[in-house]
Structures are given as structure tokens and as C-alpha cells.
Coordinates of C-alpha atoms in Angstrom, one line a residue:
X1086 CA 74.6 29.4 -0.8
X1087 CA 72.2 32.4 -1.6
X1088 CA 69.1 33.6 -0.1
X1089 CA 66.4 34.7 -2.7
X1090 CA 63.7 37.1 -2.0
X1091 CA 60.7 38.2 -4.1
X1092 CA 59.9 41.5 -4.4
X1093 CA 56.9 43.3 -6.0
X1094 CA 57.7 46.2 -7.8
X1095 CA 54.8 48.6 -10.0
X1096 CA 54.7 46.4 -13.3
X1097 CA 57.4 43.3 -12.5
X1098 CA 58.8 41.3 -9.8
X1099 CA 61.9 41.3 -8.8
X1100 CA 64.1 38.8 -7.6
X1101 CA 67.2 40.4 -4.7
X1102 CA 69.5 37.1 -4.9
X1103 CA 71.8 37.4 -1.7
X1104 CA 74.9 35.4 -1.1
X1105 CA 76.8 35.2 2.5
X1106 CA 79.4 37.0 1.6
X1107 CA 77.2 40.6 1.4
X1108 CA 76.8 40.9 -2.2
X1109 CA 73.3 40.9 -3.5
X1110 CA 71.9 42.2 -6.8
X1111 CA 68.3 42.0 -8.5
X1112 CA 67.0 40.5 -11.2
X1113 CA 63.7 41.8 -13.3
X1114 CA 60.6 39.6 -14.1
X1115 CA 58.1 40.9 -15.4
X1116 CA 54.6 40.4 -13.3
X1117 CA 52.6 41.3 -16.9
X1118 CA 54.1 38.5 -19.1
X1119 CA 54.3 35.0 -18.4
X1120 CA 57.8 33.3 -18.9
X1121 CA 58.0 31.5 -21.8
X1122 CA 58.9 28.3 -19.8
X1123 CA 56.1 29.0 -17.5
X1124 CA 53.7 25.7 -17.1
X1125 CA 50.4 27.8 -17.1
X1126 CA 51.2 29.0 -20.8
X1127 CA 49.5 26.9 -23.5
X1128 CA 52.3 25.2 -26.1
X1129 CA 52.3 26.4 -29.3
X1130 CA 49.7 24.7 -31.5
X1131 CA 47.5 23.5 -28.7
X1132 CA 43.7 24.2 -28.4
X1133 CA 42.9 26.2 -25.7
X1134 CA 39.2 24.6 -24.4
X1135 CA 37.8 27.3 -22.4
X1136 CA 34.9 25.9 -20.0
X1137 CA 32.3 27.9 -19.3
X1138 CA 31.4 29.1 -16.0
X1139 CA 27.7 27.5 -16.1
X1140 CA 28.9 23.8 -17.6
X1141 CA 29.3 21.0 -15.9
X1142 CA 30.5 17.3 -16.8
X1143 CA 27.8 15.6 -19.4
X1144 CA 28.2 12.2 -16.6
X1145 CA 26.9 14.6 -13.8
X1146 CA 24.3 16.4 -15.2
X1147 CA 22.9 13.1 -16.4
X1148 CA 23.2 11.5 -13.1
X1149 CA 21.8 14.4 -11.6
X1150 CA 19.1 13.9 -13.3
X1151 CA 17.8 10.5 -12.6
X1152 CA 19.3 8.5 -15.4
X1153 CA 21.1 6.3 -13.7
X1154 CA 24.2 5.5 -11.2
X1155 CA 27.2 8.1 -12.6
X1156 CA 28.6 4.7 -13.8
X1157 CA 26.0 3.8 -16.2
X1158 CA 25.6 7.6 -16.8
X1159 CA 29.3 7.1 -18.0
X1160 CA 29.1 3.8 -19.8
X1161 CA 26.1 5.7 -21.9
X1162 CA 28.0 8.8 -22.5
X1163 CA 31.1 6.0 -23.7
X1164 CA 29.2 4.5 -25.8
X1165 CA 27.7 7.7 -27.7
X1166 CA 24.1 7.2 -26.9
X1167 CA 23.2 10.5 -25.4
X1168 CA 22.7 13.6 -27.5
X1169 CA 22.1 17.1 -26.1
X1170 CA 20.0 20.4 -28.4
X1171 CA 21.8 23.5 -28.2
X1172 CA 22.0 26.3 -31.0
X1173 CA 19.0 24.6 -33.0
X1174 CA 20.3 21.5 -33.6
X1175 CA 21.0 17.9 -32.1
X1176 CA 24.5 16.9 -31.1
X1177 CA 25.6 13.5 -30.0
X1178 CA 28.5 13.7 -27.0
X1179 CA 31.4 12.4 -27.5
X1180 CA 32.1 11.0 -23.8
X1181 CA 31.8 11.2 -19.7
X1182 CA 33.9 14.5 -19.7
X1183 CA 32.4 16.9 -22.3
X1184 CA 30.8 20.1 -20.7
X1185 CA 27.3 21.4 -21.2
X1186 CA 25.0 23.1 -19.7
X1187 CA 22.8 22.3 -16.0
X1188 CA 19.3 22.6 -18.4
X1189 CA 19.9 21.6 -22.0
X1190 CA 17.6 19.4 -23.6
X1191 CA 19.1 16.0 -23.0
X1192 CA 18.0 12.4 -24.5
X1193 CA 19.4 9.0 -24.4
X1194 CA 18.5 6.4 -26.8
X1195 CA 16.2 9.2 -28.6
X1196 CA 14.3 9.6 -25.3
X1197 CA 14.4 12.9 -23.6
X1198 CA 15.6 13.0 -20.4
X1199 CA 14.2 16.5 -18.8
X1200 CA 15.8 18.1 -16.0
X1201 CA 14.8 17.6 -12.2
X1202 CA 12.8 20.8 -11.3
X1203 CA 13.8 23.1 -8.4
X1204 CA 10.1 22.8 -7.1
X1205 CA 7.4 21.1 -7.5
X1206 CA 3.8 21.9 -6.3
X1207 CA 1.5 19.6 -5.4
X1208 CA -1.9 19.5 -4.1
X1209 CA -2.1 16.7 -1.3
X1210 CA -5.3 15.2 -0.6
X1211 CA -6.7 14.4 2.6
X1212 CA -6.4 11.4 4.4
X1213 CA -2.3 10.9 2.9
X1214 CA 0.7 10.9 4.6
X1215 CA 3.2 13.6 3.9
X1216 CA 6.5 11.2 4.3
X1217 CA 8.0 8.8 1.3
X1218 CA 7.3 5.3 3.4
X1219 CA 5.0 4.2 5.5
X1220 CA 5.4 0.9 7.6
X1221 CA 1.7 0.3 7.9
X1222 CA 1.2 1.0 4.3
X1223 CA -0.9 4.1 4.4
X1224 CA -1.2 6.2 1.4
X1225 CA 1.9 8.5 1.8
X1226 CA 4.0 10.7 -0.9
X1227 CA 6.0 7.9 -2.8
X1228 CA 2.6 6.1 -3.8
X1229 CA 1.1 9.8 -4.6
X1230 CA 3.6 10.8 -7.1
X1231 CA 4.0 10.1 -10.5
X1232 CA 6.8 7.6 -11.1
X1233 CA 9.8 9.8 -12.2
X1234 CA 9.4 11.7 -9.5
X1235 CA 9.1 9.0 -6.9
X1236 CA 12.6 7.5 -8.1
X1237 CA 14.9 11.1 -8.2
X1238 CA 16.8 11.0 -5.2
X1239 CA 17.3 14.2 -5.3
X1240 CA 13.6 15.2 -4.6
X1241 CA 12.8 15.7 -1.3
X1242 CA 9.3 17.1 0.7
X1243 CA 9.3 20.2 1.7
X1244 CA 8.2 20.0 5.7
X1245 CA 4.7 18.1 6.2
X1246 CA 1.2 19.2 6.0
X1247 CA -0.8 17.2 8.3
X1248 CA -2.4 13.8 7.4
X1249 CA -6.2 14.8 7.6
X1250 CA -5.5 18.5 5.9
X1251 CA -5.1 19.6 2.2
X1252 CA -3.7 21.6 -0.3
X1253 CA -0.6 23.2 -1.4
X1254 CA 2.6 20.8 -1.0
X1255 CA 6.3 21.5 -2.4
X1256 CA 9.1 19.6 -3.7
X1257 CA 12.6 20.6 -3.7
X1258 CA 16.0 19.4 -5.3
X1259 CA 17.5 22.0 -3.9
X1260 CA 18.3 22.0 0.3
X1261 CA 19.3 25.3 0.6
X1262 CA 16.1 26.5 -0.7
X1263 CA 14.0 24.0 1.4
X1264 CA 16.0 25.7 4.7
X1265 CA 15.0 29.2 3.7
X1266 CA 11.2 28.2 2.7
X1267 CA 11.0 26.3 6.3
X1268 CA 13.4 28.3 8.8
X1269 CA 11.2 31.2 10.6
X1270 CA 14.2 33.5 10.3
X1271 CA 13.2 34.1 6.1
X1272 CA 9.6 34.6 6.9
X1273 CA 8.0 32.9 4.5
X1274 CA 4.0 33.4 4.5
X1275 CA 1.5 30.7 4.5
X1276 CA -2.0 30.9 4.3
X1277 CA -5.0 28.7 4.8
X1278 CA -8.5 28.1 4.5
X1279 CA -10.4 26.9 7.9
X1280 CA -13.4 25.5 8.3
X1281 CA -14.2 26.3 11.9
X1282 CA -16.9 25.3 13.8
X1283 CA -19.3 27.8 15.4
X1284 CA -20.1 31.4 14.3
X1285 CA -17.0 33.7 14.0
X1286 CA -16.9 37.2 15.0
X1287 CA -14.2 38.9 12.6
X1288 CA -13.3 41.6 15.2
X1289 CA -12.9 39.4 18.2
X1290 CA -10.9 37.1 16.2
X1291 CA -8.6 39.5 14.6
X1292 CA -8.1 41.0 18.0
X1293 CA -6.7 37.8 19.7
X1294 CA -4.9 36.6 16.6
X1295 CA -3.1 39.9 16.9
X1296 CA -2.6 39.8 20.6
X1297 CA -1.1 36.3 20.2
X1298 CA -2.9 33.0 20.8
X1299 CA -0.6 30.7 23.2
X1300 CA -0.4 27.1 22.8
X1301 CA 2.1 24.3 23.8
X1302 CA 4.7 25.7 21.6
X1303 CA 4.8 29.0 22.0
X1304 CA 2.5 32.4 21.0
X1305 CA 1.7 32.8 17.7
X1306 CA 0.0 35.4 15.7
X1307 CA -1.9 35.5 12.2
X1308 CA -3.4 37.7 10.1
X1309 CA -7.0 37.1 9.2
X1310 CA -8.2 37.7 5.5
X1311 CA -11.8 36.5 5.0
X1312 CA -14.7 35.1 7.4
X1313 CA -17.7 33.6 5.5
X1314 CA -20.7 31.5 7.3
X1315 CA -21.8 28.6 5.5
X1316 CA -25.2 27.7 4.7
X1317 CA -27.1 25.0 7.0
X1318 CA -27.5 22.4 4.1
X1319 CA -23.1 23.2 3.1
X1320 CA -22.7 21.9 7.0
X1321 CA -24.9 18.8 6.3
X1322 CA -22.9 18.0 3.6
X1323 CA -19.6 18.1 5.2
X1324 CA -20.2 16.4 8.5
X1325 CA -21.6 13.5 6.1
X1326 CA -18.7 13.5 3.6
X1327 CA -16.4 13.1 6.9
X1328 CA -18.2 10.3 8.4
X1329 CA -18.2 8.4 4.7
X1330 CA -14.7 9.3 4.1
X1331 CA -12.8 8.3 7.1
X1332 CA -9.8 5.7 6.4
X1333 CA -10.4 2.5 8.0
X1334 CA -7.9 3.1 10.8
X1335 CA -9.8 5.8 12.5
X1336 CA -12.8 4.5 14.6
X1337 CA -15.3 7.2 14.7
X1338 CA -16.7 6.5 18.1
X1339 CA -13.3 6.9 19.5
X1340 CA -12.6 10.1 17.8
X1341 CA -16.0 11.4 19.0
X1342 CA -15.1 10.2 22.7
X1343 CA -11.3 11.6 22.4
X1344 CA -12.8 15.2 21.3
X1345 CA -11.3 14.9 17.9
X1346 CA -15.0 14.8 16.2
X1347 CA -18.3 16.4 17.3
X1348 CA -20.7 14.1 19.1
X1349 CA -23.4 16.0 18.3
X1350 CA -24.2 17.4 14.9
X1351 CA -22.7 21.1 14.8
X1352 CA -25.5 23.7 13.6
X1353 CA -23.3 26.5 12.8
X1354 CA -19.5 26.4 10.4
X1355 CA -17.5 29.5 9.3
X1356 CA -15.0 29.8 6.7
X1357 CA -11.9 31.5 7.9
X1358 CA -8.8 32.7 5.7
X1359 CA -6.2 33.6 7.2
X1360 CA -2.0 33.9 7.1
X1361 CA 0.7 32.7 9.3
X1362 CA 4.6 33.1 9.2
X1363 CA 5.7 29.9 11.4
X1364 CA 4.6 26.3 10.3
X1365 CA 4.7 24.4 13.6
X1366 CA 3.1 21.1 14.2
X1367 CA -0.8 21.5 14.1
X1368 CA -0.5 24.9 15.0
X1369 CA -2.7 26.5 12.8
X1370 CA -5.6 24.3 14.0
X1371 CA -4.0 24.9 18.1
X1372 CA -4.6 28.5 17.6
X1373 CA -8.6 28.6 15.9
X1374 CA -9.3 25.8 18.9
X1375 CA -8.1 28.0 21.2
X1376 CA -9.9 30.9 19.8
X1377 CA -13.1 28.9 20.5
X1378 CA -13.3 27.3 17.0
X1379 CA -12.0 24.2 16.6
X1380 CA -11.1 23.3 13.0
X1381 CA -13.4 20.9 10.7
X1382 CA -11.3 21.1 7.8
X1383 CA -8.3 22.4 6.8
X1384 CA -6.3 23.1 3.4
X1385 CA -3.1 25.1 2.8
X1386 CA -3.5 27.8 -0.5
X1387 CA -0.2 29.5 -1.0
X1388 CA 3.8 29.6 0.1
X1389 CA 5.5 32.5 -0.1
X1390 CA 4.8 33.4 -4.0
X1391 CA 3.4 29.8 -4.8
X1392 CA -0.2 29.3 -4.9
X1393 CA -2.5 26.4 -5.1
X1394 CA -4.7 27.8 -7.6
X1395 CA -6.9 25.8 -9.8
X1396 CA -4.8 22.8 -8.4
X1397 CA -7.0 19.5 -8.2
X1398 CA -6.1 17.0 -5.6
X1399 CA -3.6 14.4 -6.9
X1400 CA -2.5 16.8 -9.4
X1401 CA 1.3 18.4 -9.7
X1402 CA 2.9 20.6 -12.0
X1403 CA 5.8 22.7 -12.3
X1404 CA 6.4 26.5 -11.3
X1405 CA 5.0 29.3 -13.3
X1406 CA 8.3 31.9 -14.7
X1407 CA 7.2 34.5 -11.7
X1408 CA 7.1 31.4 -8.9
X1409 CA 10.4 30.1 -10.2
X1410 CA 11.7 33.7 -10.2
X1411 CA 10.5 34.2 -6.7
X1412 CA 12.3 30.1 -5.9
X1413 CA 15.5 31.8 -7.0
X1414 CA 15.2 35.0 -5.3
X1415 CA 15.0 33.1 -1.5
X1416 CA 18.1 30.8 -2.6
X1417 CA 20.1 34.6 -3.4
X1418 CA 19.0 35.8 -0.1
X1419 CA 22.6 36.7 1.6
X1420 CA 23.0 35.8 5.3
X1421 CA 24.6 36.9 7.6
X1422 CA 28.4 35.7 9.1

């Protein structure tokens, strides 16, 4: 019987080989070269594939992308119906297990397949629920959204915006990225535009959104950006539009009674922009009502880097290069162990 023992040397290994009688000696292998017998040296005559580091399996990045169960994704793929363009021209794959890259153009049949986006921005409209399903069959996300979208599994909201507010709404495929853009800890800014009822001094405002405005969650502070009174006949014009525009559920008399609407008509509205780093339920409206100007309507403008912009309700569309730059840069964020 012997005992072997590997021991590294500068440029080899070497092997001290001692039997029980005392008598040892070493042998040389070299820690440079692979053994000729060694299993993780290619045969002569064999190709050498080498994957590269940002392709994945043609199955996966067509499941991933909504095509289909990674079954049919792989009966498809069999069958050589799913082409890729890459290095200006079309290629057809050859099966489930060929490599290519997350983003290259992909079609099946002839019809492109495009990839699912990392975010998508949407402007929600009033008066629809910021959730997939409903039970009572309110308008809500999934009936919002164009079909593709609707179906990717992959696509999830990003947090809510409340049912009667507005504006800038996000989609992610990515939950890492949805943590960061919703965990108070990365600080991502979001600002709004308030209608608020009453005249608003800016000073007195500013001051106790700076001090802190406490309310059943905690104390939160904002910055405030803009204050601009509206016109009598603008007021008019909103307290109508309301009033016409309520969904059938509410019953105005009992919103009036419960506080949620004015009972009498309200002579005086300011605009209010301002920007807040926590996104807690309702509490952007908490803090204004607390501040003696309870909010009349509501709509979200940017996230972080995104902004609504010239956004129509209903409408989506994809991130700009510097919003998709700015998407990345949160998910490269390091944290700490």
C-alpha cells in the first residue's frame, strides 16, 4: 500500500508516493500542460464549439420570450421553423440547443418574435385598477394592455398607483430591478402633479414638507417644485368633469358624506409639483390633506430617470437609450453583504 500526496511546486505538481516501509520518492507533473490522457483535452480532429459568454439556448430565449411553453418552443426549433438575423443576414436554427444571443432578431414562421422589454412605461388612466384581475370586473391592467403584453408571464406591475390617480406606470421582466425601483433603501424619486384644493402658500408649505408631515405610516418629507393657482372657470371645469366621470360604483352623495368629495363647490384650486422618495399607500395625497389641502386630482410624471412626457393615457411605449441606460445602472447597483 502507498500513500500519495500532491504537492504544488512553482511551474508543476508533484506527486511524493509513500509506501510503509519509509521509502518515498516524487514524481513531476507538470501544472502548465495538460496530460495527454487528460479528459478535459479535446481529441484530435474534434471541433472545439466555444459558447459565448452572452448566449443562451435558442429553446429558452424563445420561451422567454412568449412564444410558447419550452416544449413547443422545442418542437419549433426541431422542426427548423425559427430563423434568427445576425451579421446581416437570415439564418434558420438547426435545433433546441444552438446558442444565440438574449436580443437577436428572432421570427418563427416568417413572423418576428421581438424580445420582452426590461420596462415598459405606461400612462394609466383614471378610474383603472393597477392589478392584472379583478373579481368584480373593473377595468384593471390586463384589459388596459395591448395583447402581447397581457399574455408574457414574465411582465409584471411595478407597485400600484392608486385607482382614481394618473400617469406614469412601469412594467418590469426583470425582479431585481422592480426591488430596487420600489425598496426605499435605492431612493428612487417620484414626482407628482396635485391638484389641491384651496390657495397654497409656497413658503408655508415647503416649510412643513421639510419639517415632516406625519400620517398613519410614518413622517414623510417632499420637496416642492412648482405652485400655480388656477383660474375660476379651470375649477368649474374640473369639479364637472368629476361629477360626469365617476364609475358607476361610486355614489356621489356617499363620497360627499364620507368627506371623500366636497359638498360645496370649492372656489379656490392650486397646482402643486412636487417630489417624494417613499411610495406608500395614498401617501402623497395623506401628506397635502394634512397640510390643509386635500388633493382633487392626482397624476404621477416621472421615476427615477423615466418620465411621462408627452404620454397620452392608454398609451405605452418602450424606454428611450438614456431611460434604458439609467434601468441598467439600478440593476448594477452593488449591495451590501
Amino acid at each position: 500500500f502507498t500513500v500519495r500526496t500532491m504537492i504544488p511546486a512553482r511551474n508543476h505538481l508533484e506527486v511524493e508516493v509513500r509506501s510503509f516501509s519509509g521509502r518515498s520518492f516524487r514524481k513531476r507533473r507538470s501544472a502548465l500542460t495538460a496530460s495527454p490522457n487528460d479528459s478535459s483535452t479535446p481529441k484530435k480532429g474534434k471541433k472545439v464549439i466555444k459558447n459565448r459568454p452572452n448566449n443562451f439556448r435558442a429553446d429558452r430565449v424563445l420561451a422567454n420570450r412568449g412564444y410558447g411553453s419550452r416544449s413547443e418552443c422545442h418542437q419549433a426549433l426541431k422542426a427548423r421553423r425559427v430563423r434568427i438575423f445576425e451579421n446581416g443576414r437570415h439564418r434558420t436554427l438547426t435545433g433546441p440547443s444552438d446558442r444565440i444571443a438574449m436580443n437577436v432578431p428572432l421570427f418563427v414562421n416568417g413572423e418576428e418574435i421581438p424580445p420582452i422589454p426590461l420596462l415598459l412605461v405606461y400612462h394609466k388612466p383614471k378610474w383603472v385598477l393597477s392589478v392584472m384581475h379583478d373579481s368584480r370586473g373593473r377595468p384593471n391592467l390586463s384589459t388596459i394592455l395591448p395583447r402581447f403584453y397581457a399574455d408574457q408571464p414574465d411582465l409584471h406591475p411595478v407597485g400600484r398607483l392608486d385607482y382614481d390617480s394618473s400617469g406614469l406606470f412601469l412594467f418590469s421582466s426583470d425582479g431585481q430591478l422592480t426591488h430596487r425601483l420600489l425598496h426605499p433603501n435605492y431612493k428612487v424619486e417620484k414626482e407628482y402633479v396635485a391638484i389641491v384644493e384651496g390657495q397654497v402658500d409656497p413658503e408655508k408649505l415647503q416649510s412643513q414638507l421639510d419639517s415632516g408631515v406625519v400620517t398613519g405610516e410614518g413622517n414623510h418629507t417632499a420637496v416642492l417644485k412648482r405652485v400655480i393657482p388656477l383660474k375660476p372657470e379651470h375649477v368649474d371645469r374640473l369639479q364637472k368633469h368629476l361629477l360626469e366621470t365617476l364609475p358607476e360604483e361610486y355614489n356621489a352623495t356617499d363620497l360627499m358624506e364620507r368627506g371623500y368629495i366636497a359638498t360645496e363647490p370649492i372656489e379656490h384650486m392650486t397646482q402643486v409639483r412636487l417630489v417624494v422618495q417613499e411610495g406608500k399607500h395614498r401617501m402623497v395625497r395623506k401628506m397635502l390633506a394634512n397640510c390643509g389641502h386635500p388633493v382633487f386630482e392626482l397624476r404621477r410624471d416621472r421615476k427615477g430617470a423615466i418620465r411621462l412626457g408627452s404620454l397620452l393615457p392608454g398609451q405605452i411605449r418602450p424606454l428611450t437609450e438614456d431611460e434604458q441606460a439609467w434601468a441598467q445602472s439600478m440593476i448594477a447597483i452593488k449591495t451590501k453583504k
